[in-house]
């Protein structure tokens, strides 16, 4: 019995993958309408700080994982004291805090954008002096899909942006003149085996991922470099599970350089294409790692594009030669991820 | 909400496919330990002749399908009177009765083994006179995995075999000197769209499917002929859903001929390979047909072998570069299908 914290679409797809491997899953989520509650009879509806509910959940399962990086530290500690928690408490603490993450990555010589911690408005003024403008001011926690960040173009933007962004502290990042965003979904198990899927080229619309295209339009050397950096990160974190690594591709005189934008300690939206064209998809790969199994084969059988279905986009399904994944959400609100489709663009 | 009769591995995999498409599923099965009960919160534990439970089940769902051909006629009629049932009552009645099936196929000029109905021992003696020996005596209903049949080699085998096989009536089939068994999984939706997966070459051990290999070692012309015969069958049945068609390949002077062994009005064990190498697998294809959606793309991305895990075979998982599917059955009894693995043998 695998316990999964979070009942959104990622938890749902993790549960489906676990079921294919003969496992049972127990979903813990405060929202009684969680999509993942429809794919298993075992659930707990409770707040993430409900210690009695968490303890009962831990007692009911054999191993625990999660679908989102904002699991409170106290929640993770309580669970990890009772049952194996993968990815572990340390990796979670780093990946859920933008400042801790950048400090960690920089300490391992992973290239990141220049940054400064910003606790006060005076810190922000000093950070602008150091990094120049434009720059991006971000919360250190709880940001996603473009939420929790503001681009600063003029010094006069600073005070309002500082006041608006919560929770504090913040971090100021130098603007990166990237030509493309790519991501690598990498997996590591407790034996130290590491396998990554091919890099995807990501396009965002309104700060939400729109498409992931594989292969990315980058040279083989850049692909290998991205995979190598992803491997360095999971090894340095002593990581168990699947990790999403987002990179900026920055044009260079010789070849493009890669800068890590952020890491996500979970299955990743930009890895959904793996379901269509890999013998082992990212969800199964994560479950294998969590179970202590050998990792599966991440090689691709075709070129593919994943497209998110946001809000009313979901009305486009059913369509012809695509692989639709729908999350069973009751209401198609604007900006809400309702599903995705995988489309093969070239067979080998 | 899709209602599924039967809670074994096929019902479980149908439910998982429906969940990927954003549907909810309700499983109806008399066995409280059914594997499919672990992949949805909606279930009914009741006998297939419990009319009150069937009515409540029908009222709770939007459309109904099933994982096995032995759905009692009265059950199917009761359900079909309340909600759409796919495949329909007529196709089910034909496919669950070996004699009705052979009569139907022969009436459509589909080649089948020579056969005679056997209600009495005198019928059997006359059938042996007509068809010769060896021949195979089979029940008309409820046979599977080699159960419900006896090979007759000598006339002296007749009385004991007749006495042993239940329920009556029986059917005697002439022995077919086949060199290979292949199967085609074909789908048809209510709009009349028909798509089939490539034929699989099947090897049985102890009368249970052991491996399905794709492509089958047959000429392209034989592949096309098999697909054509499968299409004729689903069109003639006005069929909605996925149908498994098993063929004997019989050596010929010019080219091999095909004889239909049997049809199964459901997803089929010999189609499990589709999960590994097709954009749309047989389970999604069945759900698409049941929902009235356009059929998906059945083209293969690689060569593949599916191997059943019978009884203790399941201990071989986890293994390296395979795609395992485990059914979550509590006890690995000898002869019990516990899971299967898909292995890619050649990438295109």
XYZ file of C-alpha atoms in Angstrom:
696
model
C 0.000 0.000 0.000
C 1.531 3.256 -1.201
C 0.454 6.442 0.555
C 0.231 9.511 -1.685
C -0.005 13.027 -0.283
C -2.041 15.191 -2.623
C -5.085 14.232 -4.676
C -4.650 16.289 -7.842
C -3.902 14.994 -11.321
C -0.328 14.023 -10.467
C -1.480 11.984 -7.477
C -4.146 10.434 -9.663
C -1.648 9.427 -12.357
C 0.781 8.108 -9.721
C -2.026 5.975 -8.331
C -2.914 4.608 -11.776
C 0.748 3.703 -12.371
C 0.980 2.014 -8.966
C -2.165 0.028 -9.754
C -0.600 -1.211 -13.002
C 2.233 -2.572 -10.852
C -0.235 -4.422 -8.620
C 0.024 -1.970 -5.729
C -2.770 -0.418 -3.723
C -2.790 3.318 -3.024
C -4.134 5.497 -0.239
C -4.634 9.186 -1.094
C -4.369 11.886 1.585
C -5.849 15.247 0.578
C -7.856 17.984 2.316
C -10.116 18.576 -0.713
C -13.062 16.140 -0.699
C -13.428 16.586 -4.489
C -9.897 15.468 -5.308
C -9.537 13.799 -8.736
C -7.352 11.052 -7.249
C -10.141 9.907 -4.943
C -11.851 8.378 -7.996
C -9.098 5.824 -8.656
C -8.778 4.046 -5.324
C -11.110 3.088 -2.482
C -8.559 4.212 0.144
C -8.549 7.869 1.122
C -8.127 10.302 3.975
C -9.773 13.728 3.762
C -7.919 15.861 6.296
C -5.693 18.919 6.587
C -1.952 18.505 6.085
C -1.388 19.568 9.699
C -3.902 17.135 11.190
C -1.450 15.035 13.175
C -3.898 12.313 14.153
C -4.997 11.856 10.546
C -1.394 11.832 9.347
C -0.431 9.206 11.928
C -3.369 6.981 10.961
C -2.471 7.428 7.285
C 1.154 6.448 7.928
C 0.018 3.398 9.886
C -2.240 2.316 7.001
C 0.480 2.331 4.320
C 3.896 0.787 3.666
C 5.670 3.683 1.990
C 4.786 7.331 1.365
C 5.298 9.741 -1.508
C 3.711 13.020 -2.612
C 2.591 14.871 -5.698
C 3.619 18.407 -4.699
C 6.621 20.145 -3.193
C 4.732 22.256 -0.677
C 4.323 19.485 1.867
C 4.902 21.287 5.212
C 8.195 20.353 6.883
C 6.427 19.247 10.073
C 4.119 16.992 8.027
C 7.061 15.404 6.251
C 8.931 14.889 9.534
C 5.936 13.285 11.230
C 5.394 10.879 8.328
C 9.080 10.058 7.848
C 9.333 9.085 11.511
C 6.710 6.393 10.939
C 7.221 5.087 7.403
C 9.725 5.483 4.549
C 9.103 8.815 2.813
C 10.422 9.280 -0.749
C 11.732 11.734 -1.844
C 13.203 12.324 1.606
C 12.821 15.172 4.068
C 16.108 16.824 3.115
C 15.475 16.880 -0.630
C 11.966 18.185 0.005
C 13.217 20.977 2.283
C 15.675 22.129 -0.372
C 13.345 21.876 -3.336
C 10.428 23.660 -1.686
C 12.485 26.742 -0.859
C 13.815 28.735 -3.797
C 16.655 30.254 -1.788
C 17.762 26.976 -0.228
C 17.557 25.381 -3.681
C 19.741 28.005 -5.345
C 22.246 27.937 -2.503
C 22.410 24.150 -2.736
C 22.755 24.062 -6.517
C 25.425 26.780 -6.518
C 27.351 24.863 -3.857
C 27.461 21.879 -6.232
C 28.672 24.073 -9.116
C 25.354 23.752 -10.944
C 24.850 26.968 -12.943
C 21.958 29.080 -11.665
C 20.941 32.686 -12.333
C 22.710 35.214 -10.105
C 20.492 35.814 -7.078
C 20.230 37.654 -3.771
C 18.108 36.921 -0.708
C 15.579 39.690 -0.033
C 14.091 39.970 3.460
C 13.626 43.744 3.512
C 13.122 46.578 1.047
C 16.702 47.649 1.791
C 17.858 44.150 0.786
C 15.958 44.551 -2.465
C 17.610 47.932 -3.232
C 21.033 46.396 -2.592
C 20.166 43.347 -4.714
C 19.151 45.599 -7.636
C 22.482 47.425 -7.262
C 24.286 44.093 -7.475
C 22.294 42.340 -10.241
C 20.989 45.212 -12.359
C 17.632 45.364 -14.109
C 15.558 43.777 -15.481
C 15.383 41.134 -12.753
C 12.732 38.831 -11.322
C 11.535 39.060 -7.726
C 10.105 35.781 -6.436
C 8.740 34.299 -3.257
C 10.985 31.562 -1.894
C 8.000 29.305 -1.234
C 4.654 28.266 -2.722
C 5.143 29.713 -6.199
C 3.864 27.816 -9.251
C 2.604 28.532 -12.782
C 3.987 32.106 -12.627
C 2.290 32.833 -9.315
C 4.496 34.444 -6.637
C 6.764 36.430 -8.967
C 7.094 39.889 -10.546
C 9.438 41.161 -13.239
C 11.176 44.408 -12.183
C 12.076 46.627 -15.127
C 12.558 49.972 -13.362
C 13.731 50.806 -9.874
C 10.350 52.379 -9.283
C 8.760 48.893 -9.587
C 10.618 47.681 -6.509
C 8.546 48.889 -3.563
C 5.180 47.776 -4.957
C 6.492 44.351 -5.958
C 8.109 43.879 -2.556
C 4.867 44.787 -0.801
C 2.734 42.549 -3.009
C 4.659 39.294 -2.866
C 3.918 36.971 0.071
C 5.087 35.050 1.969
C 8.446 36.704 2.709
C 11.393 36.250 2.437
C 11.856 36.808 -1.294
C 14.699 36.256 -3.724
C 15.817 38.514 -6.568
C 17.124 36.724 -9.649
C 19.072 38.312 -12.465
C 17.197 38.190 -15.753
C 18.416 35.317 -17.935
C 18.361 36.069 -21.697
C 17.295 32.546 -22.627
C 16.213 31.384 -26.055
C 14.410 28.273 -24.890
C 13.295 26.402 -21.793
C 13.932 22.701 -21.617
C 13.394 20.193 -18.834
C 14.734 16.820 -17.880
C 12.799 14.302 -15.819
C 15.356 12.193 -13.995
C 14.906 9.248 -11.633
C 17.103 7.748 -8.966
C 16.431 4.765 -6.717
C 17.910 3.902 -3.332
C 20.552 1.665 -4.960
C 21.903 4.728 -6.735
C 20.672 3.786 -10.200
C 19.971 6.960 -12.249
C 18.007 7.190 -15.522
C 16.655 10.247 -17.273
C 14.118 10.779 -20.023
C 15.076 12.831 -23.066
C 14.895 16.617 -22.604
C 11.627 18.287 -23.579
C 11.342 21.759 -25.085
C 8.710 23.675 -23.162
C 6.494 26.532 -24.282
C 4.433 28.449 -21.751
C 1.302 30.511 -22.335
C 0.181 32.887 -19.586
C 2.893 31.369 -17.360
C 1.312 27.911 -17.655
C 3.009 25.084 -19.553
C 1.356 24.800 -22.956
C 3.441 22.241 -24.868
C 6.399 19.953 -24.291
C 8.070 18.836 -27.513
C 10.486 15.931 -27.779
C 13.129 15.990 -29.036
C 13.968 19.543 -28.038
C 15.571 21.598 -30.806
C 19.033 21.458 -29.235
C 22.294 19.807 -30.194
C 23.045 16.285 -28.885
C 25.849 17.748 -26.788
C 23.412 20.046 -25.003
C 21.042 17.114 -24.395
C 23.863 15.141 -22.801
C 24.934 18.103 -20.722
C 21.403 18.570 -19.393
C 21.170 14.884 -18.464
C 24.547 15.088 -16.748
C 23.532 18.112 -14.671
C 20.277 16.393 -13.703
C 22.259 13.366 -12.575
C 24.619 15.499 -10.499
C 21.610 17.019 -8.735
C 19.885 13.735 -7.797
C 23.156 12.215 -6.642
C 23.993 15.297 -4.538
C 20.508 15.201 -2.968
C 20.738 11.442 -2.286
C 17.394 11.531 -4.023
C 14.846 8.692 -4.374
C 12.085 9.199 -6.918
C 11.519 11.290 -10.012
C 12.763 14.892 -10.131
C 11.898 17.556 -12.700
C 14.755 19.892 -13.652
C 13.940 23.039 -15.657
C 16.749 24.665 -17.629
C 17.154 27.925 -19.481
C 19.073 27.475 -22.725
C 21.204 30.609 -23.174
C 22.822 31.353 -26.564
C 26.602 31.339 -26.431
C 29.443 32.126 -28.832
C 30.614 28.519 -28.843
C 27.603 26.503 -27.805
C 24.519 27.337 -25.709
C 24.917 27.167 -21.960
C 22.422 25.721 -19.537
C 21.165 27.419 -16.380
C 18.954 25.576 -13.926
C 15.749 27.543 -13.394
C 14.219 25.274 -10.771
C 13.826 21.712 -9.623
C 10.605 19.956 -8.626
C 10.757 16.936 -6.282
C 7.982 15.043 -8.005
C 6.644 13.886 -11.341
C 6.525 16.855 -13.681
C 3.997 18.204 -16.198
C 6.745 18.375 -18.839
C 7.202 14.584 -18.491
C 3.656 13.582 -19.404
C 4.780 12.758 -22.966
C 6.570 9.696 -21.582
C 3.215 7.916 -21.251
C 2.834 7.780 -25.025
C 6.241 6.687 -26.260
C 8.300 5.100 -23.443
C 8.091 1.532 -22.181
C 8.294 2.988 -18.657
C 6.635 6.388 -18.139
C 7.566 8.924 -15.471
C 4.775 7.807 -13.141
C 5.845 4.164 -13.198
C 9.473 5.257 -12.887
C 8.656 7.221 -9.729
C 6.725 4.301 -8.224
C 9.584 1.905 -9.080
C 12.038 4.185 -7.276
C 9.739 4.575 -4.278
C 9.338 0.774 -4.077
C 13.079 0.141 -4.331
C 12.655 -1.604 -7.700
C 15.139 -1.418 -10.563
C 14.363 1.589 -12.759
C 12.592 0.971 -16.065
C 13.580 1.755 -19.628
C 13.166 5.488 -20.457
C 14.098 5.237 -24.169
C 11.708 6.850 -26.620
C 9.950 4.968 -29.460
C 8.838 8.091 -31.363
C 8.901 11.893 -31.467
C 6.042 13.406 -29.536
C 4.308 16.606 -28.452
C 2.406 16.912 -25.179
C -0.195 19.672 -25.030
C -1.939 20.750 -21.858
C -5.703 21.172 -21.938
C -6.398 24.317 -19.920
C -9.951 25.288 -18.974
C -12.266 24.913 -21.958
C -9.539 23.270 -24.083
C -10.881 20.029 -22.688
C -13.875 20.326 -25.030
C -11.504 19.409 -27.886
C -11.393 15.791 -26.638
C -12.234 13.244 -28.030
C -10.104 13.817 -31.101
C -8.552 11.569 -33.701
C -5.038 10.186 -33.462
C -4.054 11.476 -30.046
C -3.645 9.940 -26.619
C -5.880 11.945 -24.282
C -5.459 12.030 -20.519
C -8.313 13.637 -18.637
C -8.213 14.299 -14.939
C -11.912 13.949 -14.127
C -12.167 17.451 -12.648
C -15.751 18.545 -12.219
C -15.410 22.171 -13.341
C -13.367 23.588 -16.266
C -12.324 26.911 -14.711
C -10.085 29.254 -16.750
C -6.419 28.454 -16.144
C -7.215 25.072 -14.618
C -5.306 22.042 -15.927
C -8.071 19.676 -17.070
C -6.039 17.136 -19.007
C -3.412 16.768 -21.692
C -2.991 15.075 -25.029
C 0.033 13.307 -26.482
C 0.486 13.361 -30.229
C 3.117 11.413 -32.166
C 4.918 13.584 -34.695
C 7.348 11.021 -36.101
C 7.580 7.266 -35.820
C 11.081 5.793 -35.975
C -19.720 6.675 -14.906
C -18.998 3.408 -16.699
C -20.399 0.238 -15.174
C -18.183 -2.833 -15.556
C -19.462 -6.347 -14.915
C -16.659 -8.505 -13.571
C -13.859 -7.532 -11.225
C -10.922 -9.596 -12.505
C -7.789 -8.308 -14.182
C -9.593 -7.371 -17.387
C -12.147 -5.304 -15.487
C -9.309 -3.750 -13.534
C -7.402 -2.769 -16.669
C -10.600 -1.459 -18.288
C -11.175 0.693 -15.226
C -7.612 2.056 -15.330
C -8.046 2.953 -19.014
C -11.371 4.642 -18.315
C -9.747 6.642 -15.514
C -7.048 7.859 -17.910
C -9.894 9.213 -20.047
C -11.358 11.078 -17.081
C -14.219 8.643 -16.518
C -15.377 7.108 -13.271
C -16.054 3.375 -13.053
C -18.373 1.214 -10.973
C -17.423 -2.473 -10.711
C -20.076 -5.170 -10.215
C -18.708 -8.538 -9.034
C -19.824 -11.243 -6.630
C -16.314 -11.844 -5.270
C -15.504 -9.402 -2.450
C -11.760 -9.852 -3.125
C -11.935 -8.743 -6.761
C -8.738 -7.095 -8.064
C -10.762 -4.360 -9.773
C -12.213 -3.196 -6.465
C -8.798 -1.659 -5.674
C -8.913 0.876 -8.518
C -12.207 2.663 -7.907
C -14.306 3.636 -4.889
C -17.525 2.524 -6.624
C -18.473 -1.131 -6.338
C -21.327 -3.563 -5.952
C -20.682 -6.972 -4.404
C -23.618 -9.116 -5.487
C -24.520 -12.184 -7.517
C -25.057 -11.790 -11.263
C -28.689 -12.856 -10.809
C -29.437 -10.402 -7.995
C -32.026 -8.313 -9.825
C -32.287 -5.589 -7.214
C -28.511 -5.117 -7.149
C -28.342 -5.126 -10.955
C -31.081 -2.499 -11.178
C -29.363 -0.255 -8.632
C -26.057 -0.718 -10.504
C -27.679 0.230 -13.814
C -29.246 3.291 -12.213
C -25.860 4.392 -10.850
C -24.009 4.354 -14.190
C -24.339 5.883 -17.664
C -23.193 2.969 -19.822
C -22.358 -0.678 -19.107
C -19.739 -3.109 -20.380
C -18.238 -6.370 -19.134
C -14.968 -8.241 -18.885
C -16.201 -11.772 -19.580
C -18.474 -13.522 -22.030
C -20.382 -15.628 -19.520
C -22.706 -12.846 -18.443
C -26.082 -14.631 -18.066
C -28.601 -13.726 -20.784
C -31.173 -12.599 -18.208
C -28.575 -10.324 -16.569
C -27.678 -8.761 -19.908
C -31.340 -8.265 -20.802
C -32.159 -6.630 -17.470
C -29.218 -4.225 -17.769
C -29.753 -3.433 -21.448
C -33.361 -2.455 -20.690
C -32.084 0.252 -18.334
C -28.825 1.556 -19.814
C -26.777 1.136 -22.999
C -24.934 -2.197 -22.850
C -21.865 -2.688 -25.093
C -21.167 -5.153 -26.647
C -24.884 -5.754 -27.103
C -27.159 -8.611 -26.040
C -27.148 -10.288 -29.446
C -23.353 -10.341 -29.858
C -23.005 -11.612 -26.302
C -25.529 -14.416 -26.841
C -23.655 -15.599 -29.927
C -20.151 -15.333 -28.506
C -20.948 -17.092 -25.237
C -22.299 -20.196 -26.944
C -19.839 -22.203 -29.018
C -22.546 -23.749 -31.166
C -24.347 -20.464 -31.844
C -20.981 -18.886 -32.610
C -19.968 -21.532 -35.140
C -23.379 -21.465 -36.760
C -23.219 -17.687 -37.016
C -19.675 -17.611 -38.392
C -20.389 -20.343 -40.934
C -23.499 -18.450 -42.069
C -21.248 -15.469 -42.850
C -18.808 -17.673 -44.796
C -16.150 -17.321 -42.125
C -14.080 -20.545 -42.152
C -14.488 -22.620 -38.990
C -13.552 -26.206 -38.138
C -16.148 -28.776 -39.192
C -18.470 -29.364 -36.197
C -21.561 -31.213 -35.025
C -23.899 -30.465 -32.139
C -23.844 -33.211 -29.474
C -26.771 -33.477 -27.067
C -26.680 -37.233 -26.554
C -24.135 -40.045 -26.697
C -25.833 -41.168 -29.926
C -25.218 -37.693 -31.378
C -21.560 -38.054 -30.436
C -21.253 -41.424 -32.154
C -22.829 -39.973 -35.298
C -20.575 -36.899 -35.097
C -17.475 -39.116 -34.898
C -18.723 -40.999 -37.957
C -19.067 -37.699 -39.798
C -15.881 -35.895 -38.675
C -13.473 -38.762 -37.980
C -10.833 -38.862 -35.228
C -8.969 -37.205 -33.643
C -11.574 -34.593 -32.788
C -12.237 -32.246 -29.890
C -15.348 -32.467 -27.737
C -16.221 -29.176 -26.073
C -18.922 -27.700 -23.911
C -20.877 -24.993 -25.717
C -20.700 -22.684 -22.696
C -18.370 -21.620 -19.904
C -15.147 -23.066 -21.336
C -11.868 -21.161 -20.957
C -8.138 -21.875 -20.702
C -8.646 -25.462 -21.946
C -11.356 -26.166 -19.378
C -14.519 -27.776 -20.770
C -12.881 -29.772 -23.545
C -11.419 -33.216 -24.258
C -9.476 -34.524 -27.221
C -10.929 -37.793 -28.539
C -8.307 -40.010 -30.166
C -10.121 -43.380 -30.082
C -13.806 -44.248 -30.227
C -13.426 -45.754 -26.788
C -12.712 -42.250 -25.398
C -16.193 -41.063 -26.356
C -18.446 -42.268 -23.529
C -16.180 -41.086 -20.707
C -15.606 -37.676 -22.293
C -19.323 -37.239 -22.912
C -20.094 -38.111 -19.302
C -17.404 -35.825 -17.913
C -18.115 -32.610 -19.783
C -20.727 -30.302 -18.308
C -22.883 -28.425 -18.932
C -24.516 -30.108 -21.919
C -25.074 -29.715 -24.826
C -21.630 -30.260 -26.318
C -20.089 -29.722 -29.712
C -17.647 -31.992 -31.547
C -15.065 -30.217 -33.670
C -12.887 -31.829 -36.302
C -9.211 -31.668 -35.418
C -7.461 -28.818 -37.250
C -3.835 -29.568 -38.235
C -2.676 -26.040 -37.507
C 0.920 -24.860 -37.423
C 0.266 -21.744 -35.409
C -2.396 -19.871 -33.508
C -2.776 -16.155 -34.092
C -5.300 -13.650 -32.822
C -6.587 -10.280 -33.883
C -8.042 -7.750 -31.480
C -10.498 -5.646 -33.461
C -12.631 -2.704 -32.390
C -15.811 -1.208 -33.792
C -17.796 1.778 -32.553
C -21.456 2.642 -33.040
C -20.613 4.850 -36.041
C -19.275 1.778 -37.810
C -15.597 2.730 -37.575
C -13.446 -0.440 -37.446
C -9.750 -0.667 -36.450
C -7.687 -3.708 -35.618
C -4.354 -4.240 -33.917
C -1.699 -6.295 -35.661
C -2.087 -10.082 -35.326
C -0.251 -11.727 -32.445
C 1.278 -15.200 -32.567
C 0.156 -17.098 -29.483
C 1.846 -19.955 -27.646
C -0.019 -21.850 -24.940
C 1.404 -23.892 -22.093
C -0.938 -26.246 -20.243
C -3.820 -24.740 -22.242
C -3.102 -21.250 -20.831
C -1.756 -18.463 -23.009
C 1.972 -18.177 -22.366
C 3.232 -15.629 -24.908
C 1.863 -13.372 -27.620
C 4.505 -12.265 -30.116
C 4.090 -9.363 -32.524
C 4.594 -9.438 -35.411
C 3.407 -13.021 -35.915
C 5.618 -15.078 -38.189
C 3.162 -14.971 -41.101
C 3.184 -13.346 -44.515
C 1.701 -9.839 -44.905
C -1.085 -11.309 -47.012
C -2.125 -13.590 -44.158
C -2.060 -10.639 -41.730
C -4.368 -8.681 -44.004
C -6.645 -11.659 -44.459
C -6.966 -12.089 -40.689
C -7.801 -8.404 -40.247
C -10.376 -8.637 -43.022
C -12.081 -11.664 -41.453
C -12.113 -9.891 -38.058
C -13.756 -6.891 -39.687
C -16.398 -9.036 -41.371
C -17.251 -10.530 -37.969
C -17.696 -7.231 -36.082
C -19.709 -5.740 -38.937
C -21.939 -8.819 -39.128
C -22.496 -8.702 -35.353
C -23.239 -4.925 -35.415
C -20.647 -4.989 -32.667
C -19.607 -2.130 -30.348
C -16.397 -2.620 -28.371
C -13.254 -4.710 -28.668
C -13.487 -8.321 -29.867
C -10.778 -10.982 -29.731
C -10.644 -13.369 -32.706
C -8.493 -16.497 -32.445
C -7.374 -18.152 -35.672
C -5.678 -21.405 -36.545
C -3.103 -20.992 -39.293
C -3.230 -24.131 -41.428
C -0.429 -24.903 -43.907
C -1.580 -24.905 -47.504
C -0.044 -25.715 -50.867
C -0.364 -22.117 -52.041
C -0.547 -20.078 -48.873
C -1.721 -20.887 -45.347
C -5.427 -20.732 -44.693
C -7.090 -19.258 -41.635
C -9.762 -20.955 -39.559
C -11.513 -19.075 -36.772
C -11.162 -21.005 -33.519
C -13.253 -18.728 -31.355
C -14.263 -15.157 -30.710
C -14.333 -13.371 -27.341
C -16.647 -10.362 -26.889
C -14.214 -8.424 -24.695
C -10.645 -7.281 -24.344
C -8.362 -10.247 -24.833
C -5.266 -11.589 -23.104
C -3.471 -11.773 -26.455
C -3.932 -7.996 -26.833
C -2.082 -6.972 -23.676
C 1.033 -6.163 -25.747
C -0.776 -3.102 -27.098
C -0.174 -1.322 -23.783
C 3.549 -1.180 -24.466
C 3.806 -0.102 -28.085
C 0.543 1.479 -29.289
C -0.619 5.056 -28.765
C -4.059 3.595 -28.001
C -4.106 0.218 -26.249
C -6.936 -2.325 -26.397
C -8.402 -1.181 -23.078
C -8.644 2.458 -24.145
C -9.949 1.338 -27.543
C -12.749 -0.619 -25.868
C -13.667 2.314 -23.625
C -13.624 4.692 -26.619
C -16.034 2.399 -28.469
C -18.285 2.034 -25.436
C -18.369 5.841 -25.018
C -19.144 6.431 -28.687
C -15.805 8.191 -29.221
C -13.717 7.988 -32.394
C -11.414 4.974 -32.230
C -7.740 5.586 -31.431
C -4.588 4.794 -33.358
C -3.676 1.072 -33.158
C -0.356 1.298 -35.069
C 2.665 -0.310 -33.439
C 5.874 1.589 -32.538
C 7.993 -1.537 -31.968
C 8.073 -5.339 -32.043
C 7.005 -6.827 -28.754
C 6.426 -10.015 -26.766
C 3.812 -10.309 -24.029
C 4.378 -13.054 -21.486
C 1.802 -14.111 -18.915
C 2.906 -14.523 -15.318
C 1.155 -17.651 -14.073
C 1.203 -18.604 -10.399
C 4.705 -18.241 -8.990
C 6.017 -16.617 -12.201
C 5.045 -13.364 -10.557
C 8.119 -13.668 -8.331
C 10.213 -12.765 -11.407
C 8.982 -9.151 -11.183
C 10.558 -6.633 -10.774
C 12.908 -7.235 -13.669
C 14.992 -4.987 -15.881
C 13.807 -3.612 -19.207
C 10.253 -4.882 -19.188
C 6.852 -3.331 -18.656
C 5.208 -5.311 -15.869
C 1.475 -5.383 -15.234
C 0.442 -6.978 -11.973
C -3.140 -7.630 -11.040
C -2.930 -7.270 -7.274
C -4.278 -10.762 -6.582
C -3.713 -11.830 -3.014
C -2.741 -15.455 -3.635
C -0.484 -16.897 -6.364
C -2.277 -20.196 -6.949
C -0.908 -22.563 -9.635
C -2.462 -21.787 -13.023
C -3.731 -18.396 -11.847
C -2.983 -15.389 -14.053
C -1.139 -13.006 -11.731
C 0.185 -10.484 -14.230
C 2.047 -10.139 -17.492
C 5.139 -8.447 -18.831
C 5.707 -6.703 -22.143
C 9.191 -6.766 -23.611
C 10.325 -4.834 -26.670
C 12.276 -7.014 -29.090
C 12.965 -4.479 -31.836
C 12.617 -0.726 -32.006
C 11.805 0.711 -35.416
